[in-house]
Amino acid sequence: MDSGLPHRPARVSIQTEDFDLAAEVRALHARDPGVGAVVSFVGTVRGHHGGQPDAITAMELEHYPGMTERAIEAMIATALQRFELRAARVIHRVGVLRPGEQIVLVAVAAAHRGMAFQGCEFLMDYLKTQAPFWKKETTPGGARWVDARVADDAALARWGIRLDNATGCTP
Amino acid sequence: VRCALNQSLAAEADAVVEGAEVAFFPPVTGG
């Protein structure tokens, strides 16, 4: 039934299914002639983890249903305002993935490229350190949880946001 | 360990009211 309200495409999806980058980018700026730039980032599963000698055969991703979606929505709201974005889309896959598969999509639309590049990188930096996702790698030698990286906290600090995801417990 | 109250990140000193959803989890590693 038509609610009479304007259609608002989903901005956040947490899903096991793969996604179509081209379709998502098209949808992001459809019917908005004010968009002059679209920037997208796709993260994929690596076959090796830095410093680890054994190959990764699978990556399992878990999330905190409800909180994860809310956290990403809040990130998007911040990015829309801070970088004057016209639209943003985040898709994060969960479940068991294989090397080479797509894990995450961050795509943003803006009037000009500068804000689009910054907005996309900001969202990705925020996602790495604030969204409740956890990764477990499976190798021939067994499974291991992936540790948070201090470098990801440092990346977020470039935007003036300091936290200790990798080392502490204070939000 | 990070802390969440009612699905929002919280500080260790935050008060917990009856019926609140409390979660503790390790550093996040998404993306």
XYZ file of N, CA, C and O in Angstrom, chain A residues 64-67 70 92 103-104 124 128-135 146-148 165 168-169 171, chain B residues 1-12 14 21-31:
192
model
N 26.225 -7.228 15.783
C 25.291 -7.098 16.901
C 24.001 -6.536 16.308
O 23.878 -5.325 16.123
N 23.053 -7.400 15.961
C 21.852 -6.941 15.261
C 21.151 -5.821 16.027
O 20.957 -5.907 17.244
N 20.778 -4.821 15.315
C 20.127 -3.657 15.935
C 21.141 -2.571 16.207
O 21.088 -1.492 15.617
N 22.091 -2.855 17.058
C 23.083 -1.836 17.391
C 23.951 -1.499 16.179
O 24.308 -0.345 15.959
N 22.086 0.793 13.840
C 21.938 2.132 14.432
C 23.257 2.883 14.421
O 23.297 4.090 14.183
N 27.203 -4.009 4.469
C 28.230 -4.834 5.116
C 27.723 -6.259 5.139
O 26.626 -6.519 5.614
N 33.259 -7.672 0.958
C 32.773 -7.616 2.344
C 31.902 -6.393 2.565
O 30.837 -6.476 3.155
N 32.395 -5.238 2.116
C 31.748 -3.993 2.502
C 31.733 -3.015 1.339
O 32.667 -2.973 0.535
N 34.413 5.158 6.048
C 35.121 3.888 6.152
C 35.977 3.846 7.417
O 36.007 2.823 8.127
N 35.363 1.149 10.554
C 36.377 0.201 11.026
C 36.522 0.208 12.543
O 37.013 -0.759 13.119
N 36.155 1.313 13.182
C 36.441 1.451 14.606
C 35.199 1.602 15.475
O 35.303 1.525 16.702
N 34.022 1.822 14.872
C 32.828 2.113 15.667
C 31.666 1.155 15.429
O 30.758 1.084 16.246
N 31.671 0.472 14.310
C 30.531 -0.405 14.024
C 30.793 -1.792 14.611
O 31.869 -2.364 14.398
N 29.828 -2.333 15.347
C 30.036 -3.641 15.984
C 30.032 -4.806 14.984
O 29.009 -5.431 14.718
N 31.205 -5.054 14.434
C 31.455 -6.230 13.594
C 32.707 -6.907 14.129
O 33.635 -6.228 14.601
N 32.747 -8.213 13.992
C 33.936 -8.971 14.386
C 34.241 -9.991 13.317
O 33.329 -10.619 12.759
N 35.536 -10.153 13.056
C 35.962 -11.062 11.985
C 36.782 -12.215 12.556
O 37.654 -12.005 13.405
N 40.245 -11.772 14.495
C 41.098 -10.685 14.013
C 41.162 -9.598 15.077
O 40.135 -9.181 15.620
N 42.370 -9.151 15.386
C 42.568 -8.093 16.369
C 42.281 -6.721 15.756
O 42.564 -6.487 14.576
N 41.760 -5.831 16.596
C 41.614 -4.431 16.175
C 43.000 -3.829 15.990
O 43.967 -4.247 16.642
N 39.679 2.090 20.405
C 39.044 0.794 20.096
C 40.018 -0.356 20.266
O 39.701 -1.375 20.838
N 41.659 0.177 24.407
C 40.965 0.501 25.648
C 39.504 0.165 25.605
O 39.028 -0.520 24.717
N 38.747 0.663 26.624
C 37.333 0.334 26.696
C 36.438 1.565 26.803
O 35.237 1.429 26.863
N 34.427 4.596 25.339
C 33.972 5.020 24.014
C 34.387 6.456 23.707
O 34.625 7.226 24.609
N 37.731 -4.476 26.461
C 36.290 -4.718 26.404
C 35.551 -3.393 26.269
O 35.880 -2.426 26.944
N 34.572 -3.344 25.371
C 33.740 -2.158 25.231
C 32.357 -2.465 25.803
O 31.962 -3.624 25.920
N 31.663 -1.412 26.160
C 30.388 -1.572 26.845
C 29.280 -0.876 26.051
O 29.512 0.188 25.477
N 28.090 -1.475 26.027
C 26.938 -0.839 25.383
C 25.724 -0.964 26.284
O 25.538 -1.977 26.967
N 24.932 0.097 26.304
C 23.673 0.119 27.042
C 22.562 0.401 26.050
O 22.608 1.420 25.339
N 21.592 -0.471 25.999
C 20.482 -0.286 25.061
C 20.979 0.003 23.650
O 20.514 0.914 22.965
N 21.982 -0.738 23.253
C 22.525 -0.716 21.896
C 23.221 0.594 21.544
O 23.308 0.952 20.365
N 23.711 1.311 22.553
C 24.551 2.480 22.309
C 25.814 2.323 23.141
O 25.750 1.860 24.292
N 26.950 2.726 22.575
C 28.194 2.627 23.336
C 28.069 3.403 24.638
O 27.488 4.487 24.677
N 28.624 2.841 25.707
C 28.501 3.454 27.024
C 29.852 3.442 27.714
O 30.746 2.673 27.349
N 29.988 4.304 28.717
C 31.191 4.329 29.543
C 30.984 3.411 30.742
O 29.848 3.129 31.131
N 32.082 2.974 31.327
C 31.976 2.044 32.456
C 31.218 2.649 33.631
O 30.614 1.931 34.421
N 28.600 4.632 33.472
C 27.197 4.914 33.186
C 26.281 4.034 34.051
O 26.577 2.864 34.294
N 19.290 -3.195 28.275
C 20.054 -4.222 27.551
C 21.527 -3.872 27.687
O 21.952 -2.796 27.255
N 22.275 -4.765 28.288
C 23.700 -4.507 28.543
C 24.530 -5.478 27.711
O 24.215 -6.672 27.652
N 25.557 -4.948 27.070
C 26.429 -5.816 26.272
C 27.882 -5.451 26.522
O 28.217 -4.276 26.702
N 28.706 -6.449 26.559
C 30.158 -6.273 26.628
C 30.747 -6.983 25.424
O 30.361 -8.116 25.127
N 31.645 -6.318 24.746
C 32.237 -6.979 23.579
C 33.654 -6.497 23.338
O 34.046 -5.422 23.815
N 34.423 -7.278 22.601
C 35.812 -6.915 22.337
C 35.898 -5.807 21.298
O 34.887 -5.458 20.675
N 37.094 -5.235 21.104
C 37.263 -4.221 20.067
C 36.703 -4.693 18.732
O 36.833 -5.871 18.380
N 36.100 -3.769 18.015
C 35.439 -4.131 16.759
C 36.464 -4.211 15.631
O 37.494 -3.539 15.653
N 36.144 -5.031 14.635
C 37.107 -5.249 13.540
C 36.402 -5.356 12.195
O 36.739 -6.184 11.364
N 35.390 -4.526 11.993
C 34.643 -4.619 10.740
C 35.364 -3.999 9.564
O 36.503 -3.555 9.657
N 34.667 -3.985 8.442
C 35.155 -3.338 7.237
C 36.095 -4.188 6.423
O 36.398 -5.303 6.776
